[in-house]
Each structure stands twice: as C-alpha cells, then as structure tokens.
C-alpha cells in the first residue's frame, strides 16, 4: 500500500498547526506549568498513555535503536534514553524540535538522544529496533496511517507502538465541541478509526505480513481519548 497525496498535504497542515498556531499551548501542555481543568485531563491522559506504551517496551533498551516518530517536545524520547536506548526523535515541526532540544534533562545529558526536524518516514533516518508513534498518526486518513506503519515496519526489527483515535460517540462529541486540541477550531482534523476494522486491515496488509498484532488498550481521561496498538515482528 502506498501513501496517497493526502499524506503530504496533511503533514503541511499539521506542521503549521504545531509549529505556529498551537505552539505556545502545546509547549505549556507538555510542561509542568499549570493548565485549565480540561487541559489537565488531557495532560493526565497523555501521561497515562506514555506509561502504558513504556510498559510494552523492554525495561532495558541498552543496545537498541529507537525512533520516536512525531516526538513533539521530546518527553517520550527522554524516557527511552533513560532505559539506555539510542534515540532518534523526529518531528515535522522545527519549533517543537527546538523545545525538545532545550528540555533535555540533566540526568540524560550524556545519553544518545538526537532530535531531528523532518518526516518520520524519511528513509535516511535508518533502521530501528523499536518505533513509537504516540498520537502522531491520528490526523492521517486510515489508509495513509496503515501505509505509514508499513513503511516504518520495513525498517523496524522488533516492535511498533502507535495510537489511533477511536471512533466513539463521546470522542465525536468532544471533536464537535473542539476542545480536544488547543485552538481546536484551527487544529488539523483527527481521523477516528473503528479499532476492530483497523486491526483487520493491518492484518490483511501484505506489506505488514511479517507482523502480528500485540496488546492494545484504550486510555480515556476527560477530554483525552486514544487507543494504543502494538505490532510485533514475527
Ligand atoms: C499530538 S502531537 C504528539 C507529540 C508526541 N508524540 C507526544 O506524545 O508528546 C503529534 C506530533 O506528530 C508530529 N507529526 C505528525 N506527522 C508527522 C510526520 N509525518 N513526521 C514527523 N512528525 C510528524 C506533529 O508535528 C506533532 O508534533
């Protein structure tokens, strides 16, 4: 399966949104600074999601090369580095990459974390043992999200962790209210997916033939709702 033209168009919209429109709000949401009640539920949900995905990865990642695909301000990359991984964090937003670089905690100063601005699908990033794409494929059409997983899969040895927005009436209502993302009226649309159908499509995708579905779990926390999926080689 190949990416459609919509992928590049959507990536441009996403870049404009995270790089400029919602930069300050996203910077704040991903920091310890106080946020409003609704954003606090989103922050708590995102923390839970990060914890869930980390729980599916080996505790000891020494010797492993890991891609944080759509790393944003870098929180996941730092956790991976704490486990000893060699981490590449890539994001299409140059401003978020600048923030990630500036936030490197002192306890991982000497660890190999490299932040790069660009497309997570750029083959020049090389090969990986693990790929994590937390909430970074949720804005793409399902077809393109699966094609992206297949492209990442071709460069990954062990495991791919990702998240999708589940198609539920509650999430649809939240999208209508427009509070799921900062400056919701200008945010790129989230593409909700029927999780079972998506799982069937992943299993049927020839380019993902070497992969099987691992654990999956939904995280719901106020205005945050996201469904984690894992793909395991073999
Ligand atoms: C909702 S944020 C999540 C950021 C980070 N994964 C986290 O959980 O904090 C989605 C991120 O994915 C990035 N992104 C989306 N499509 C991308 C692409 N094709 N290549 C690189 N980054 C991408 C966006 O710029 C944005 O920073």
Coordinates of N, CA and C and ligand atoms in Angstrom, one line a residue:
X1 N 0.9 -1.2 0.0 CA 0.0 0.0 0.0 C 0.9 1.3 0.0
X2 N 0.5 2.2 -0.8 CA 1.3 3.4 -0.9 C 0.6 4.6 -0.3
X3 N 1.4 5.6 0.1 CA 0.8 6.8 0.7 C 0.1 7.5 -0.4
X4 N -1.0 8.1 0.0 CA -1.8 8.9 -1.0 C -1.2 10.4 -1.0
X5 N -1.7 11.2 -1.9 CA -1.2 12.6 -1.9 C -1.7 13.3 -0.7
X6 N -2.7 12.8 -0.1 CA -3.3 13.5 1.1 C -2.3 13.5 2.3
X7 N -1.4 12.5 2.3 CA -0.4 12.4 3.4 C 0.4 13.7 3.5
X8 N 1.0 14.1 2.3 CA 1.9 15.3 2.3 C 1.1 16.5 2.6
X9 N -0.1 16.6 2.1 CA -0.9 17.8 2.3 C -1.2 17.9 3.8
X10 N -1.6 16.8 4.4 CA -2.0 16.8 5.8 C -0.7 17.1 6.7
X11 N 0.4 16.6 6.3 CA 1.6 16.8 7.0 C 1.9 18.4 7.1
X12 N 1.7 19.1 6.0 CA 1.9 20.5 5.9 C 0.9 21.2 6.9
X13 N -0.3 20.8 6.9 CA -1.3 21.4 7.9 C -0.9 21.1 9.3
X14 N -0.4 19.9 9.6 CA 0.0 19.5 10.9 C 1.2 20.4 11.3
X15 N 2.1 20.5 10.4 CA 3.3 21.3 10.7 C 2.9 22.8 11.1
X16 N 2.0 23.4 10.2 CA 1.6 24.8 10.5 C 0.9 24.9 11.9
X17 N 0.2 23.9 12.2 CA -0.6 23.9 13.5 C 0.4 23.8 14.7
X18 N 1.2 22.8 14.7 CA 2.1 22.6 15.8 C 3.2 23.6 15.9
X19 N 3.7 24.0 14.7 CA 4.8 24.9 14.6 C 4.5 26.3 14.9
X20 N 3.2 26.7 14.7 CA 2.9 28.1 14.9 C 1.5 28.3 15.7
X21 N 0.4 27.8 15.1 CA -0.9 28.1 15.6 C -1.0 27.7 17.1
X22 N -0.6 26.5 17.4 CA -0.8 26.0 18.8 C 0.5 25.8 19.5
X23 N 1.6 26.4 19.0 CA 2.9 26.2 19.6 C 2.9 26.5 21.1
X24 N 2.5 27.7 21.5 CA 2.6 28.0 22.9 C 1.7 27.1 23.8
X25 N 0.5 26.8 23.3 CA -0.4 25.9 24.1 C 0.2 24.5 24.2
X26 N 0.8 24.1 23.1 CA 1.4 22.7 23.2 C 2.6 22.7 24.1
X27 N 3.4 23.8 24.0 CA 4.6 23.9 24.9 C 4.1 23.8 26.4
X28 N 3.0 24.5 26.7 CA 2.6 24.6 28.1 C 2.0 23.2 28.5
X29 N 1.2 22.6 27.6 CA 0.5 21.3 27.9 C 1.6 20.3 28.2
X30 N 2.7 20.4 27.5 CA 3.8 19.3 27.7 C 4.8 19.7 28.8
X31 N 4.5 20.7 29.5 CA 5.4 21.2 30.6 C 4.7 20.9 32.0
X32 N 5.3 21.4 33.0 CA 4.7 21.2 34.4 C 3.9 22.5 34.7
X33 N 3.8 23.4 33.8 CA 3.1 24.7 34.1 C 1.6 24.4 34.3
X34 N 1.0 25.2 35.2 CA -0.5 25.0 35.4 C -1.3 25.2 34.1
X35 N -2.3 24.3 34.0 CA -3.2 24.4 32.9 C -4.7 24.4 33.4
X36 N -5.6 24.7 32.6 CA -7.0 24.7 33.0 C -7.5 23.3 33.2
X37 N -8.7 23.2 33.7 CA -9.3 21.9 34.1 C -9.3 20.9 32.9
X38 N -9.8 21.3 31.8 CA -9.9 20.4 30.6 C -8.6 20.0 30.2
X39 N -7.6 20.9 30.0 CA -6.3 20.6 29.6 C -5.6 19.6 30.6
X40 N -5.9 19.8 31.9 CA -5.3 18.9 32.9 C -5.8 17.5 32.7
X41 N -7.0 17.2 32.2 CA -7.4 15.9 31.9 C -6.6 15.3 30.7
X42 N -6.4 16.2 29.8 CA -5.6 15.8 28.6 C -4.2 15.4 29.0
X43 N -3.6 16.3 29.8 CA -2.2 16.0 30.3 C -2.2 14.7 31.0
X44 N -3.1 14.5 31.9 CA -3.1 13.2 32.7 C -3.3 12.0 31.8
X45 N -4.2 12.2 30.8 CA -4.4 11.1 29.8 C -3.1 10.8 29.0
X46 N -2.4 11.8 28.6 CA -1.2 11.6 27.8 C -0.1 11.0 28.7
X47 N -0.1 11.4 29.9 CA 0.9 10.8 30.9 C 0.6 9.3 31.0
X48 N -0.7 8.9 31.1 CA -1.1 7.5 31.2 C -0.7 6.8 30.0
X49 N -1.0 7.4 28.8 CA -0.7 6.7 27.5 C 0.8 6.5 27.4
X50 N 1.6 7.5 27.8 CA 3.1 7.3 27.7 C 3.5 6.1 28.6
X51 N 2.9 6.1 29.8 CA 3.2 5.0 30.8 C 2.8 3.6 30.2
X52 N 1.6 3.6 29.6 CA 1.2 2.3 29.0 C 2.1 1.8 27.9
X53 N 2.5 2.7 27.0 CA 3.4 2.3 25.9 C 4.7 1.9 26.4
X54 N 5.2 2.6 27.4 CA 6.5 2.3 28.0 C 6.4 0.9 28.6
X55 N 5.3 0.6 29.2 CA 5.1 -0.7 29.8 C 5.2 -1.9 28.8
X56 N 4.9 -1.6 27.5 CA 5.0 -2.6 26.5 C 6.4 -2.8 25.9
X57 N 7.3 -1.9 26.3 CA 8.7 -2.0 25.8 C 9.6 -2.6 26.8
X58 N 10.7 -3.2 26.4 CA 11.6 -3.8 27.4 C 12.1 -2.7 28.3
X59 N 12.3 -3.0 29.6 CA 12.8 -2.1 30.6 C 14.3 -1.7 30.3
X60 N 15.0 -2.7 29.7 CA 16.4 -2.5 29.4 C 16.5 -2.3 27.9
X61 N 16.8 -1.1 27.4 CA 16.8 -0.9 26.0 C 18.3 -0.6 25.5
X62 N 19.2 -1.0 26.4 CA 20.6 -0.8 26.0 C 20.9 -1.5 24.7
X63 N 21.6 -0.9 23.8 CA 21.9 -1.5 22.5 C 20.8 -1.4 21.5
X64 N 19.7 -0.9 21.9 CA 18.6 -0.8 20.9 C 18.5 0.6 20.3
X65 N 18.2 0.7 19.0 CA 18.0 2.0 18.4 C 16.5 2.2 18.3
X66 N 16.0 3.3 18.8 CA 14.5 3.6 18.8 C 14.2 4.9 18.2
X67 N 13.1 4.8 17.4 CA 12.6 6.1 16.7 C 11.4 6.5 17.5
X68 N 11.4 7.8 17.9 CA 10.2 8.5 18.5 C 9.7 9.3 17.3
X69 N 8.7 8.7 16.7 CA 8.1 9.3 15.4 C 7.1 10.3 15.7
X70 N 7.4 11.6 15.4 CA 6.5 12.6 15.8 C 6.7 12.9 17.3
X71 N 7.9 13.3 17.6 CA 8.3 13.3 19.1 C 7.8 14.5 19.8
X72 N 7.3 15.5 19.1 CA 6.9 16.7 19.8 C 8.0 17.3 20.6
X73 N 7.7 17.6 21.9 CA 8.6 18.3 22.8 C 9.6 17.3 23.5
X74 N 9.5 16.0 23.1 CA 10.5 15.1 23.5 C 10.3 14.2 24.7
X75 N 9.2 14.3 25.4 CA 9.0 13.6 26.6 C 9.3 12.1 26.5
X76 N 8.7 11.5 25.4 CA 8.9 10.0 25.2 C 10.4 9.7 25.0
X77 N 11.0 10.5 24.2 CA 12.4 10.3 23.8 C 13.3 10.2 25.1
X78 N 13.0 11.1 26.0 CA 13.8 11.2 27.3 C 13.6 9.9 28.1
X79 N 12.4 9.4 28.1 CA 12.1 8.1 28.9 C 12.9 6.9 28.2
X80 N 12.9 6.9 26.9 CA 13.6 5.9 26.2 C 15.1 5.9 26.4
X81 N 15.6 7.1 26.5 CA 17.0 7.3 26.7 C 17.3 6.9 28.2
X82 N 16.4 7.1 29.1 CA 16.7 6.6 30.5 C 16.8 5.1 30.5
X83 N 16.2 4.4 29.6 CA 16.3 3.0 29.5 C 17.5 2.5 28.8
X84 N 18.3 3.5 28.3 CA 19.6 3.1 27.7 C 19.6 3.0 26.2
X85 N 18.4 3.4 25.5 CA 18.3 3.3 24.1 C 19.1 4.4 23.4
X86 N 19.5 4.1 22.2 CA 19.9 5.2 21.3 C 18.7 5.7 20.6
X87 N 18.4 7.0 20.9 CA 17.1 7.5 20.4 C 17.2 8.6 19.3
X88 N 16.4 8.4 18.3 CA 16.2 9.5 17.3 C 14.7 10.0 17.5
X89 N 14.6 11.3 17.9 CA 13.3 11.9 17.9 C 13.1 12.7 16.7
X90 N 12.1 12.5 15.9 CA 11.9 13.3 14.7 C 10.5 13.9 14.7
X91 N 10.5 15.2 14.3 CA 9.2 15.8 14.2 C 9.2 16.8 13.1
X92 N 8.1 17.0 12.5 CA 8.0 17.9 11.3 C 8.0 19.3 11.7
X93 N 7.7 19.6 13.0 CA 7.8 21.0 13.5 C 9.1 21.4 14.0
X94 N 9.8 22.3 13.4 CA 11.1 22.8 13.8 C 11.0 23.4 15.2
X95 N 9.9 24.1 15.5 CA 9.8 24.8 16.8 C 9.7 23.8 17.9
X96 N 9.0 22.7 17.7 CA 8.9 21.7 18.7 C 10.2 21.0 18.9
X97 N 11.0 20.8 17.8 CA 12.3 20.2 17.9 C 13.2 21.1 18.7
X98 N 13.1 22.4 18.5 CA 13.9 23.3 19.3 C 13.6 23.2 20.8
X99 N 12.3 23.1 21.1 CA 11.9 22.9 22.5 C 12.4 21.6 23.1
X100 N 12.3 20.5 22.3 CA 12.8 19.2 22.8 C 14.3 19.3 23.1
X101 N 15.0 19.9 22.2 CA 16.5 20.1 22.5 C 16.7 20.9 23.7
X102 N 15.9 21.9 24.0 CA 16.2 22.7 25.2 C 15.7 22.1 26.4
X103 N 14.9 21.0 26.3 CA 14.4 20.4 27.5 C 15.1 19.1 28.0
X104 N 16.2 18.8 27.3 CA 16.9 17.6 27.7 C 17.3 17.6 29.2
X105 N 16.8 16.7 30.0 CA 17.0 16.7 31.4 C 18.5 16.4 31.7
X106 N 19.0 16.9 32.8 CA 20.4 16.8 33.1 C 20.8 15.3 33.4
X107 N 19.8 14.5 33.8 CA 20.2 13.1 34.1 C 20.4 12.3 32.9
X108 N 20.0 12.8 31.7 CA 20.3 12.0 30.5 C 21.3 12.8 29.5
X109 N 22.0 13.8 30.1 CA 22.8 14.7 29.3 C 23.8 13.9 28.5
X110 N 24.3 12.8 29.0 CA 25.3 12.1 28.3 C 24.8 10.9 27.5
X111 N 23.5 10.8 27.4 CA 22.9 9.7 26.7 C 22.6 10.1 25.2
X112 N 22.6 9.1 24.3 CA 22.5 9.4 22.9 C 21.0 9.7 22.5
X113 N 20.6 10.9 22.5 CA 19.3 11.3 22.0 C 19.5 12.4 21.0
X114 N 19.0 12.1 19.8 CA 19.2 13.1 18.7 C 17.9 13.5 18.2
X115 N 17.6 14.9 18.2 CA 16.4 15.4 17.7 C 16.6 15.9 16.3
X116 N 15.7 15.5 15.4 CA 15.8 15.9 14.0 C 14.5 16.5 13.5
X117 N 14.6 17.5 12.7 CA 13.3 18.0 12.1 C 13.1 17.4 10.8
X118 N 12.0 16.8 10.6 CA 11.7 16.2 9.3 C 10.5 15.2 9.4
X119 N 10.4 14.4 8.3 CA 9.3 13.5 8.2 C 9.7 12.2 8.9
X120 N 8.8 11.6 9.7 CA 9.1 10.3 10.4 C 9.4 9.2 9.4
X121 N 8.9 9.4 8.1 CA 9.1 8.3 7.1 C 10.3 8.5 6.3
X122 N 11.1 9.4 6.6 CA 12.4 9.6 5.8 C 13.3 8.4 6.0
X123 N 13.6 7.7 4.9 CA 14.4 6.5 5.0 C 15.8 6.8 5.5
X124 N 16.3 8.1 5.3 CA 17.7 8.4 5.8 C 17.8 8.3 7.3
X125 N 16.7 8.2 8.0 CA 16.8 8.0 9.5 C 17.4 6.6 9.8
X126 N 17.3 5.7 8.9 CA 17.9 4.4 9.1 C 17.0 3.4 9.6
X127 N 17.6 2.3 10.2 CA 16.8 1.2 10.7 C 16.7 1.3 12.3
X128 N 15.6 0.7 12.8 CA 15.3 0.8 14.2 C 15.0 -0.6 14.8
X129 N 15.2 -0.8 16.1 CA 14.7 -2.0 16.7 C 13.2 -1.7 17.2
X130 N 12.9 -0.5 17.6 CA 11.6 -0.2 18.1 C 11.2 1.2 17.5
X131 N 9.9 1.3 17.2 CA 9.4 2.6 16.8 C 8.2 2.9 17.7
X132 N 8.1 4.2 18.2 CA 7.0 4.6 18.9 C 6.4 5.8 18.2
X133 N 5.1 5.8 17.9 CA 4.4 6.9 17.2 C 3.2 7.3 18.1
X134 N 3.4 8.0 19.2 CA 2.3 8.3 20.1 C 1.5 9.5 19.6
X135 N 0.3 9.3 19.3 CA -0.6 10.4 18.8 C -0.1 11.2 17.6
X136 N 0.8 10.6 16.8 CA 1.3 11.3 15.7 C 0.7 10.9 14.4
X137 N 0.0 9.8 14.4 CA -0.7 9.3 13.1 C -2.2 9.6 13.1
X138 N -2.6 10.2 14.2 CA -4.1 10.3 14.4 C -4.8 11.3 13.4
X139 N -3.9 12.2 12.8 CA -4.5 13.2 11.9 C -4.5 12.7 10.4
X140 N -4.0 11.5 10.2 CA -3.9 11.0 8.8 C -5.1 10.1 8.5
X141 N -5.5 10.0 7.2 CA -6.5 9.1 6.8 C -6.0 7.7 7.1
X142 N -7.0 6.8 7.5 CA -6.6 5.4 7.9 C -5.7 4.8 6.9
X143 N -6.1 4.9 5.6 CA -5.2 4.3 4.6 C -3.8 4.7 4.6
X144 N -3.6 6.1 4.9 CA -2.2 6.6 4.9 C -1.5 6.2 6.3
X145 N -2.3 6.1 7.3 CA -1.7 5.7 8.6 C -1.2 4.2 8.5
X146 N -2.0 3.4 7.8 CA -1.5 2.0 7.6 C -0.3 1.9 6.7
X147 N -0.3 2.8 5.6 CA 0.8 2.8 4.7 C 2.1 3.3 5.5
X148 N 1.9 4.3 6.4 CA 3.0 4.8 7.2 C 3.5 3.6 8.1
X149 N 2.6 2.9 8.7 CA 3.1 1.8 9.5 C 3.9 0.7 8.7
X150 N 3.4 0.5 7.5 CA 4.1 -0.5 6.6 C 5.5 0.0 6.3
X151 N 5.6 1.3 6.0 CA 6.9 1.9 5.7 C 7.8 1.8 6.9
X152 N 7.3 2.2 8.0 CA 8.1 2.1 9.3 C 8.4 0.6 9.5
X153 N 7.5 -0.3 9.3 CA 7.7 -1.7 9.5 C 8.9 -2.3 8.7
X154 N 9.0 -1.7 7.5 CA 10.1 -2.2 6.7 C 11.5 -1.9 7.2
X155 N 11.5 -1.0 8.2 CA 12.8 -0.5 8.7 C 12.9 -0.9 10.2
X156 N 12.0 -1.7 10.7 CA 12.0 -1.9 12.1 C 12.1 -3.4 12.4
X157 N 12.9 -3.8 13.4 CA 13.2 -5.2 13.7 C 12.2 -5.8 14.7
X158 N 11.8 -5.1 15.7 CA 11.0 -5.8 16.8 C 9.6 -5.4 17.0
X159 N 9.4 -4.1 17.2 CA 8.1 -3.7 17.7 C 7.7 -2.3 17.2
X160 N 6.5 -2.0 16.9 CA 6.0 -0.7 16.6 C 4.8 -0.4 17.5
X161 N 4.9 0.7 18.2 CA 3.8 1.1 19.1 C 3.2 2.4 18.5
X162 N 1.8 2.4 18.4 CA 1.2 3.6 17.9 C -0.1 3.8 18.6
X163 N -0.8 4.9 18.3 CA -2.1 5.2 18.8 C -3.0 5.7 17.7
X164 N -4.3 5.4 17.9 CA -5.3 5.9 17.0 C -6.4 6.5 17.8
X165 N -7.2 7.4 17.2 CA -8.4 8.0 17.8 C -9.5 7.0 17.6
X166 N -10.1 6.5 18.6 CA -11.2 5.5 18.4 C -12.5 6.2 18.0
X167 N -13.2 5.6 17.1 CA -14.5 6.2 16.6 C -15.6 5.8 17.7
X168 N -15.8 6.8 18.5 CA -16.9 6.6 19.6 C -17.7 7.9 19.6
X169 N -19.0 7.7 20.0 CA -19.9 8.9 20.1 C -19.3 10.0 21.0
X170 N -18.6 9.6 22.1 CA -18.1 10.5 23.0 C -17.0 11.4 22.4
X171 N -16.1 10.7 21.7 CA -15.0 11.4 21.1 C -15.5 12.3 20.0
X172 N -16.5 11.8 19.2 CA -17.1 12.7 18.2 C -17.7 13.9 18.8
X173 N -18.3 13.8 19.9 CA -18.9 15.0 20.6 C -17.8 15.9 21.0
X174 N -16.7 15.4 21.6 CA -15.6 16.2 22.0 C -15.0 17.0 20.8
X175 N -14.9 16.3 19.7 CA -14.4 17.0 18.5 C -15.3 18.1 18.1
X176 N -16.6 17.9 18.2 CA -17.6 18.9 17.8 C -17.4 20.1 18.7
X177 N -17.2 19.8 20.0 CA -17.0 21.0 20.9 C -15.7 21.6 20.7
X178 N -14.7 20.8 20.1 CA -13.5 21.4 19.6 C -12.4 21.6 20.7
X179 N -12.5 20.8 21.8 CA -11.6 21.1 22.9 C -10.5 20.0 23.1
X180 N -10.5 19.1 22.2 CA -9.6 18.0 22.3 C -8.1 18.6 22.1
X181 N -8.0 19.5 21.2 CA -6.7 20.1 20.9 C -6.7 21.6 21.2
X182 N -5.6 22.2 21.6 CA -5.6 23.6 21.8 C -5.9 24.3 20.5
X183 N -6.6 25.4 20.6 CA -7.1 26.2 19.4 C -7.8 25.3 18.4
X184 N -8.7 24.5 19.0 CA -9.4 23.4 18.2 C -9.9 23.8 16.9
X185 N -10.4 25.1 16.8 CA -11.0 25.5 15.5 C -10.0 25.5 14.4
X186 N -8.7 25.6 14.7 CA -7.7 25.6 13.7 C -6.9 24.3 13.7
X187 N -7.3 23.4 14.4 CA -6.4 22.1 14.5 C -6.7 21.2 13.3
X188 N -5.7 20.5 12.8 CA -6.0 19.5 11.8 C -7.0 18.5 12.3
X189 N -7.9 18.1 11.4 CA -8.9 17.1 11.9 C -8.3 15.8 12.4
X190 N -8.9 15.3 13.4 CA -8.5 13.9 13.8 C -9.3 13.0 13.0
X191 N -8.7 11.9 12.6 CA -9.5 10.9 11.8 C -9.8 9.7 12.7
X192 N -11.0 9.6 13.2 CA -11.3 8.5 14.1 C -11.4 7.2 13.3
X193 N -11.0 6.1 14.0 CA -11.0 4.8 13.4 C -11.8 3.8 14.2
X194 N -12.5 2.9 13.5 CA -13.1 1.7 14.1 C -11.9 0.7 14.4
X195 N -11.7 0.5 15.7 CA -10.5 -0.2 16.0 C -10.4 -1.6 15.5
X196 N -11.6 -2.3 15.5 CA -11.6 -3.7 15.0 C -11.3 -3.7 13.5
X197 N -12.0 -2.8 12.8 CA -11.7 -2.8 11.4 C -10.3 -2.4 11.1
X198 N -9.7 -1.5 11.8 CA -8.4 -1.1 11.6 C -7.4 -2.3 11.8
X199 N -7.7 -3.1 12.9 CA -6.9 -4.2 13.2 C -7.0 -5.3 12.0
X200 N -8.2 -5.4 11.5 CA -8.3 -6.4 10.4 C -7.5 -5.9 9.2
X201 N -7.6 -4.6 8.9 CA -6.9 -4.0 7.8 C -5.4 -4.2 7.9
X202 N -4.9 -4.0 9.2 CA -3.5 -4.1 9.4 C -3.1 -5.6 9.2
X203 N -3.9 -6.5 9.7 CA -3.6 -7.9 9.5 C -3.6 -8.4 8.0
X204 N -4.5 -7.7 7.2 CA -4.6 -8.0 5.8 C -3.6 -7.3 4.9
X205 N -2.9 -6.4 5.5 CA -2.0 -5.6 4.6 C -0.7 -6.4 4.3
X206 N -0.5 -6.7 3.0 CA 0.6 -7.5 2.5 C 2.0 -7.0 3.0
X207 N 2.1 -5.6 3.0 CA 3.4 -5.0 3.4 C 3.7 -5.2 4.9
X208 N 2.7 -5.7 5.7 CA 2.9 -5.9 7.1 C 2.8 -7.4 7.4
X209 N 3.0 -8.2 6.4 CA 2.9 -9.7 6.5 C 3.7 -10.2 7.6
X210 N 4.9 -9.6 7.9 CA 5.8 -10.2 8.9 C 5.5 -9.7 10.3
X211 N 4.3 -9.1 10.4 CA 4.0 -8.5 11.7 C 2.7 -9.1 12.3
X212 N 2.6 -9.2 13.6 CA 1.3 -9.6 14.2 C 0.9 -8.5 15.2
X213 N -0.4 -8.5 15.5 CA -0.9 -7.5 16.5 C -0.6 -8.0 17.9
X214 N 0.0 -7.1 18.7 CA 0.3 -7.4 20.1 C -0.8 -6.8 20.9
X215 N -0.5 -6.4 22.2 CA -1.5 -5.8 23.1 C -2.1 -4.5 22.5
X216 N -3.4 -4.3 22.9 CA -4.0 -3.0 22.6 C -4.8 -2.5 23.8
X217 N -4.9 -1.2 24.0 CA -5.6 -0.7 25.1 C -6.0 0.7 24.9
X218 N -7.2 1.1 25.4 CA -7.7 2.4 25.3 C -7.4 3.2 26.5
X219 N -7.0 4.5 26.4 CA -6.8 5.4 27.5 C -7.9 6.5 27.4
X220 N -8.7 6.6 28.4 CA -9.7 7.7 28.5 C -9.5 8.5 29.7
X221 N -9.3 9.8 29.6 CA -9.1 10.7 30.7 C -9.8 12.0 30.3
X222 N -11.0 12.3 30.8 CA -11.6 13.5 30.4 C -11.7 13.8 28.9
X223 N -11.0 14.8 28.5 CA -11.0 15.2 27.1 C -9.9 14.5 26.3
X224 N -9.2 13.5 26.9 CA -8.3 12.7 26.1 C -8.8 11.3 25.9
X225 N -8.8 10.9 24.7 CA -9.2 9.5 24.4 C -8.3 9.0 23.2
X226 N -7.6 8.0 23.5 CA -6.7 7.4 22.4 C -6.5 5.9 22.6
X227 N -6.4 5.2 21.6 CA -6.3 3.8 21.6 C -4.9 3.3 21.2
X228 N -4.2 2.6 22.1 CA -2.8 2.2 21.8 C -2.9 0.8 21.1
X229 N -2.0 0.7 20.1 CA -1.9 -0.6 19.3 C -0.4 -0.9 19.3
X230 N -0.2 -2.2 19.3 CA 1.2 -2.6 19.1 C 1.3 -3.7 18.0
X231 N 2.4 -3.6 17.3 CA 2.7 -4.5 16.2 C 4.0 -5.2 16.6
X232 N 4.0 -6.5 16.5 CA 5.2 -7.2 16.9 C 5.7 -8.1 15.8
X233 N 7.0 -8.0 15.5 CA 7.6 -8.8 14.4 C 7.5 -10.3 14.7
X234 N 7.0 -11.0 13.6 CA 7.1 -12.5 13.7 C 5.7 -13.1 14.1
Ligands
LIG1 C1 -0.2 15.2 19.1 S1 1.5 15.5 18.9 C2 2.2 14.3 19.8 C3 3.7 14.5 20.1 C4 4.4 13.4 20.9 N1 4.4 12.1 20.3 C5 3.8 13.3 22.3 O1 3.0 12.4 22.5 O2 4.0 14.2 23.1 C6 1.7 14.9 17.2 C7 3.1 15.2 16.7 O3 3.4 14.5 15.5 C8 4.1 15.3 14.6 N2 4.0 14.7 13.2 C9 2.8 14.5 12.6 N3 3.1 13.9 11.4 C10 4.4 13.8 11.3 C11 5.3 13.3 10.3 N4 4.9 12.8 9.1 N5 6.6 13.3 10.5 C12 7.1 13.8 11.7 N6 6.3 14.3 12.7 C13 5.0 14.3 12.5 C14 3.5 16.7 14.8 O4 4.3 17.7 14.3 C15 3.3 16.7 16.3 O5 4.4 17.2 17.0

